[in-house]
Amino acid sequence: MKKKLMSAGFKAIAPLCIGAFPFSFIVGAVSIQAGMDIMQSTLWAFTVFAGSAQMVALGLFQSGASMAVIMLTTFIINLRHVLYSASLSEHAKEYPLHIRMLMSYGLTDEVYASTITEFRKEKEGRHWFYLAAMFGFWGNWVLANLMGALVGSSFPDIANYGLEFAMVAAFIAIVIPQVKSRECIVAAVVATISGILLSGLPHSLGLVIAAAIGVLAGYQMDLATEKEQRKHQEENQVTEAEGA
């Protein structure tokens, strides 16, 4: 069972690994151009494991921003992971603390998108599915970063090649099939429109705000759905009482 779940986890994350490879490659190359050596760049990818935050931090570092500004900005960008954690917490609360800490370390957009459906099935040992997906993506990320630091730095304009779109395309392919319910559709549409309208905000803050607005819209739709269901139940009870 363990091997089967781990194999399934690797297969689930594989498409996103292919998409993420060029993005991490770019991060590795840009980090060298920003003044890091190969060891520093690789250790950074090894420990931070956050693509968008790394790219923004590199830009701020190159522009001479203070460490406090860099830390605050990356913290705000990664606030979306609180939403992922809240979503997984109900399904992972029975696991030991060290397992949950390990899961939280590897909770990226891609890992969440490829594992949340499996987690909702409440299968025994499903954390092996998650950990396999997480370590598969993490290993791919570090390897790509290392290769970018070794080779990509030879291309000074590599950040402008648009290679990172491969990850976006793969991520969309994973997420879209999961958007089925009315609540999810509303949340996705509202977040998308908000993200476009707020795209001009600095340091990718528009994405964070758009995500929060999307979640709020989905929550309100969920409340409306529950209200409708209660109304139908009450009407059915009245009809049954009158028929009796």
Short mmCIF file of C-alpha atoms in Angstrom, two decimals:
data_model
loop_
_atom_site.label_atom_id
_atom_site.label_comp_id
_atom_site.label_asym_id
_atom_site.label_seq_id
_atom_site.Cartn_x
_atom_site.Cartn_y
_atom_site.Cartn_z
CA MET A 1 0.00 0.00 0.00
CA LYS A 2 2.81 2.39 0.93
CA LYS A 3 4.70 1.80 -2.32
CA LYS A 4 1.50 2.09 -4.32
CA LEU A 5 0.62 5.43 -2.74
CA MET A 6 4.15 6.78 -3.20
CA SER A 7 4.18 5.70 -6.85
CA ALA A 8 0.84 7.44 -7.37
CA GLY A 9 2.21 10.57 -5.68
CA PHE A 10 5.21 10.70 -8.01
CA LYS A 11 2.96 10.26 -11.04
CA ALA A 12 0.61 13.00 -9.86
CA ILE A 13 3.37 15.59 -9.48
CA ALA A 14 5.33 14.61 -12.62
CA PRO A 15 3.57 17.02 -15.04
CA LEU A 16 4.21 19.92 -12.68
CA CYS A 17 7.86 18.90 -12.28
CA ILE A 18 8.26 19.22 -16.05
CA GLY A 19 6.67 22.64 -15.95
CA ALA A 20 8.61 23.84 -12.91
CA PHE A 21 12.03 22.77 -14.18
CA PRO A 22 12.62 25.78 -16.48
CA PHE A 23 11.34 28.18 -13.84
CA SER A 24 13.74 26.87 -11.20
CA PHE A 25 16.48 26.84 -13.84
CA ILE A 26 15.89 30.56 -14.33
CA VAL A 27 15.94 31.19 -10.58
CA GLY A 28 19.31 29.46 -10.34
CA ALA A 29 20.74 31.47 -13.22
CA VAL A 30 19.43 34.79 -11.94
CA SER A 31 20.72 34.10 -8.43
CA ILE A 32 24.26 33.77 -9.83
CA GLN A 33 23.83 37.00 -11.76
CA ALA A 34 22.67 38.64 -8.49
CA GLY A 35 25.99 37.80 -6.82
CA MET A 36 25.50 34.38 -5.23
CA ASP A 37 27.91 31.52 -5.81
CA ILE A 38 26.73 28.06 -6.85
CA MET A 39 26.71 26.72 -3.29
CA GLN A 40 24.67 29.63 -1.97
CA SER A 41 22.18 29.39 -4.82
CA THR A 42 21.67 25.66 -4.32
CA LEU A 43 21.35 25.90 -0.54
CA TRP A 44 18.84 28.71 -1.00
CA ALA A 45 16.68 26.53 -3.24
CA PHE A 46 17.23 23.63 -0.81
CA THR A 47 15.82 25.55 2.14
CA VAL A 48 13.46 28.23 0.77
CA PHE A 49 11.62 26.17 -1.89
CA ALA A 50 9.37 29.02 -3.08
CA GLY A 51 9.68 30.12 -6.69
CA SER A 52 7.72 33.37 -6.77
CA ALA A 53 9.18 34.51 -3.44
CA GLN A 54 12.70 33.71 -4.64
CA MET A 55 12.28 35.67 -7.87
CA VAL A 56 10.83 38.69 -6.08
CA ALA A 57 13.55 38.53 -3.41
CA LEU A 58 16.23 38.46 -6.11
CA GLY A 59 14.73 41.51 -7.80
CA LEU A 60 14.57 43.41 -4.53
CA PHE A 61 18.12 42.37 -3.64
CA GLN A 62 19.43 43.60 -6.98
CA SER A 63 17.59 46.90 -6.55
CA GLY A 64 19.28 47.45 -3.17
CA ALA A 65 16.24 46.88 -0.94
CA SER A 66 16.86 46.32 2.76
CA MET A 67 16.60 42.88 4.32
CA ALA A 68 13.51 43.97 6.26
CA VAL A 69 11.73 44.93 3.03
CA ILE A 70 12.70 41.65 1.37
CA MET A 71 11.48 39.59 4.34
CA LEU A 72 8.19 41.48 4.62
CA THR A 73 7.50 41.27 0.88
CA THR A 74 8.17 37.54 0.61
CA PHE A 75 6.10 36.95 3.74
CA ILE A 76 3.12 38.73 2.16
CA ILE A 77 3.54 36.85 -1.12
CA ASN A 78 3.51 33.51 0.69
CA LEU A 79 0.44 34.28 2.79
CA ARG A 80 -1.61 32.24 0.33
CA HIS A 81 -0.07 29.13 1.87
CA VAL A 82 -2.11 29.81 5.00
CA LEU A 83 -5.19 29.03 2.90
CA TYR A 84 -3.63 25.77 1.70
CA SER A 85 -2.74 24.82 5.27
CA ALA A 86 -6.27 25.53 6.48
CA SER A 87 -7.65 23.33 3.72
CA LEU A 88 -5.35 20.42 4.60
CA SER A 89 -5.51 20.76 8.38
CA GLU A 90 -8.80 18.90 8.76
CA HIS A 91 -7.40 15.92 6.87
CA ALA A 92 -3.95 15.87 8.50
CA LYS A 93 -4.76 16.59 12.15
CA GLU A 94 -4.30 12.98 13.24
CA TYR A 95 -0.71 12.80 12.01
CA PRO A 96 2.27 13.25 14.38
CA LEU A 97 3.77 16.71 14.69
CA HIS A 98 6.95 15.84 12.78
CA ILE A 99 4.91 14.60 9.81
CA ARG A 100 2.78 17.74 9.78
CA MET A 101 5.89 19.93 10.02
CA LEU A 102 7.43 18.10 7.07
CA MET A 103 4.22 18.49 5.10
CA SER A 104 4.09 22.21 5.85
CA TYR A 105 7.66 22.68 4.62
CA GLY A 106 6.78 21.27 1.20
CA LEU A 107 3.33 22.84 0.84
CA THR A 108 3.73 24.66 -2.46
CA ASP A 109 1.02 25.61 -4.95
CA GLU A 110 1.89 22.62 -7.11
CA VAL A 111 2.02 20.08 -4.30
CA TYR A 112 -1.32 21.27 -2.93
CA ALA A 113 -3.01 21.15 -6.33
CA SER A 114 -1.81 17.62 -7.06
CA THR A 115 -2.58 16.12 -3.62
CA ILE A 116 -5.69 17.77 -2.18
CA THR A 117 -8.10 15.49 -4.08
CA GLU A 118 -6.37 12.39 -2.74
CA PHE A 119 -6.34 13.79 0.79
CA ARG A 120 -10.07 14.39 0.75
CA LYS A 121 -10.65 10.68 0.17
CA GLU A 122 -9.54 10.03 3.78
CA LYS A 123 -7.63 6.88 2.80
CA GLU A 124 -5.30 5.26 5.31
CA GLY A 125 -1.65 6.14 4.73
CA ARG A 126 -2.48 8.90 2.27
CA HIS A 127 0.35 11.00 3.72
CA TRP A 128 2.75 8.79 1.75
CA PHE A 129 1.08 10.03 -1.42
CA TYR A 130 1.64 13.61 -0.27
CA LEU A 131 5.24 13.08 0.83
CA ALA A 132 6.15 11.35 -2.45
CA ALA A 133 4.69 14.23 -4.45
CA MET A 134 6.38 16.76 -2.18
CA PHE A 135 9.85 15.22 -2.32
CA GLY A 136 9.53 14.57 -6.04
CA PHE A 137 8.80 18.21 -6.70
CA TRP A 138 11.41 19.41 -4.20
CA GLY A 139 14.15 17.26 -5.71
CA ASN A 140 13.24 18.47 -9.19
CA TRP A 141 13.30 22.09 -7.96
CA VAL A 142 16.75 21.83 -6.35
CA LEU A 143 18.25 19.97 -9.32
CA ALA A 144 16.92 22.53 -11.81
CA ASN A 145 18.21 25.38 -9.66
CA LEU A 146 21.66 23.80 -9.53
CA MET A 147 21.74 23.33 -13.30
CA GLY A 148 20.62 26.93 -13.78
CA ALA A 149 23.42 28.12 -11.53
CA LEU A 150 25.96 26.02 -13.45
CA VAL A 151 24.80 26.63 -17.01
CA GLY A 152 22.05 29.23 -17.16
CA SER A 153 24.24 32.05 -15.90
CA SER A 154 25.92 32.00 -19.33
CA PHE A 155 22.74 33.56 -20.73
CA PRO A 156 22.44 37.08 -19.28
CA ASP A 157 18.85 37.63 -20.49
CA ILE A 158 17.47 34.21 -19.59
CA ALA A 159 14.81 35.72 -17.31
CA ASN A 160 13.25 37.33 -20.39
CA TYR A 161 12.93 34.12 -22.42
CA GLY A 162 9.49 33.27 -20.99
CA LEU A 163 10.49 29.71 -20.04
CA GLU A 164 8.62 29.95 -16.75
CA PHE A 165 5.29 29.82 -18.61
CA ALA A 166 5.70 26.04 -18.82
CA MET A 167 4.99 25.81 -15.10
CA VAL A 168 1.96 28.08 -15.37
CA ALA A 169 0.53 25.96 -18.19
CA ALA A 170 1.07 22.73 -16.27
CA PHE A 171 -0.44 24.21 -13.12
CA ILE A 172 -3.55 25.33 -15.01
CA ALA A 173 -3.95 21.84 -16.46
CA ILE A 174 -3.91 20.37 -12.95
CA VAL A 175 -6.21 22.91 -11.29
CA ILE A 176 -8.96 23.42 -13.89
CA PRO A 177 -10.38 19.85 -13.71
CA GLN A 178 -10.87 20.33 -9.95
CA VAL A 179 -13.04 23.42 -10.41
CA LYS A 180 -16.41 21.68 -10.57
CA SER A 181 -18.74 22.99 -7.86
CA ARG A 182 -20.54 26.31 -8.06
CA GLU A 183 -18.52 27.62 -5.11
CA CYS A 184 -15.19 26.75 -6.75
CA ILE A 185 -16.24 28.27 -10.07
CA VAL A 186 -17.26 31.54 -8.42
CA ALA A 187 -14.04 31.67 -6.40
CA ALA A 188 -11.91 30.99 -9.49
CA VAL A 189 -13.68 33.56 -11.68
CA VAL A 190 -13.62 36.29 -9.01
CA ALA A 191 -9.96 35.62 -8.17
CA THR A 192 -9.00 35.67 -11.86
CA ILE A 193 -10.76 38.96 -12.57
CA SER A 194 -9.39 40.50 -9.37
CA GLY A 195 -5.88 39.33 -10.22
CA ILE A 196 -6.05 40.98 -13.64
CA LEU A 197 -7.41 44.23 -12.24
CA LEU A 198 -4.82 44.32 -9.45
CA SER A 199 -1.85 43.17 -11.55
CA GLY A 200 -0.31 46.65 -11.36
CA LEU A 201 0.34 46.46 -7.62
CA PRO A 202 4.01 46.12 -6.64
CA HIS A 203 5.71 42.95 -5.36
CA SER A 204 2.90 40.66 -6.61
CA LEU A 205 0.55 41.92 -3.90
CA GLY A 206 -2.29 41.81 -6.41
CA LEU A 207 -2.13 38.01 -6.42
CA VAL A 208 -2.40 37.82 -2.65
CA ILE A 209 -5.35 40.23 -2.53
CA ALA A 210 -7.05 38.47 -5.46
CA ALA A 211 -6.70 35.12 -3.72
CA ALA A 212 -8.29 36.51 -0.56
CA ILE A 213 -11.15 38.05 -2.54
CA GLY A 214 -11.70 34.78 -4.39
CA VAL A 215 -11.82 32.81 -1.15
CA LEU A 216 -14.30 35.28 0.33
CA ALA A 217 -16.51 35.03 -2.77
CA GLY A 218 -16.43 31.24 -2.64
CA TYR A 219 -17.25 31.29 1.07
CA GLN A 220 -20.23 33.57 0.49
CA MET A 221 -21.48 31.30 -2.27
CA ASP A 222 -21.10 28.32 0.06
CA LEU A 223 -23.23 30.09 2.67
CA ALA A 224 -25.84 30.85 -0.01
CA THR A 225 -25.88 27.20 -1.08
CA GLU A 226 -26.41 26.03 2.51
CA LYS A 227 -29.23 28.56 2.91
CA GLU A 228 -30.93 27.26 -0.24
CA GLN A 229 -30.60 23.67 0.95
CA ARG A 230 -32.16 24.51 4.31
CA LYS A 231 -35.00 26.33 2.53
CA HIS A 232 -35.69 23.31 0.33
CA GLN A 233 -35.65 21.00 3.35
CA GLU A 234 -38.13 23.19 5.18
CA GLU A 235 -40.40 23.32 2.11
CA ASN A 236 -40.24 19.53 1.79
CA GLN A 237 -41.10 19.12 5.45
CA VAL A 238 -44.10 21.46 5.07
CA THR A 239 -45.27 19.57 1.96
CA GLU A 240 -44.96 16.23 3.75
CA ALA A 241 -46.84 17.59 6.76
CA GLU A 242 -49.68 18.88 4.58
CA GLY A 243 -49.86 15.59 2.72
CA ALA A 244 -50.14 13.69 6.01
#
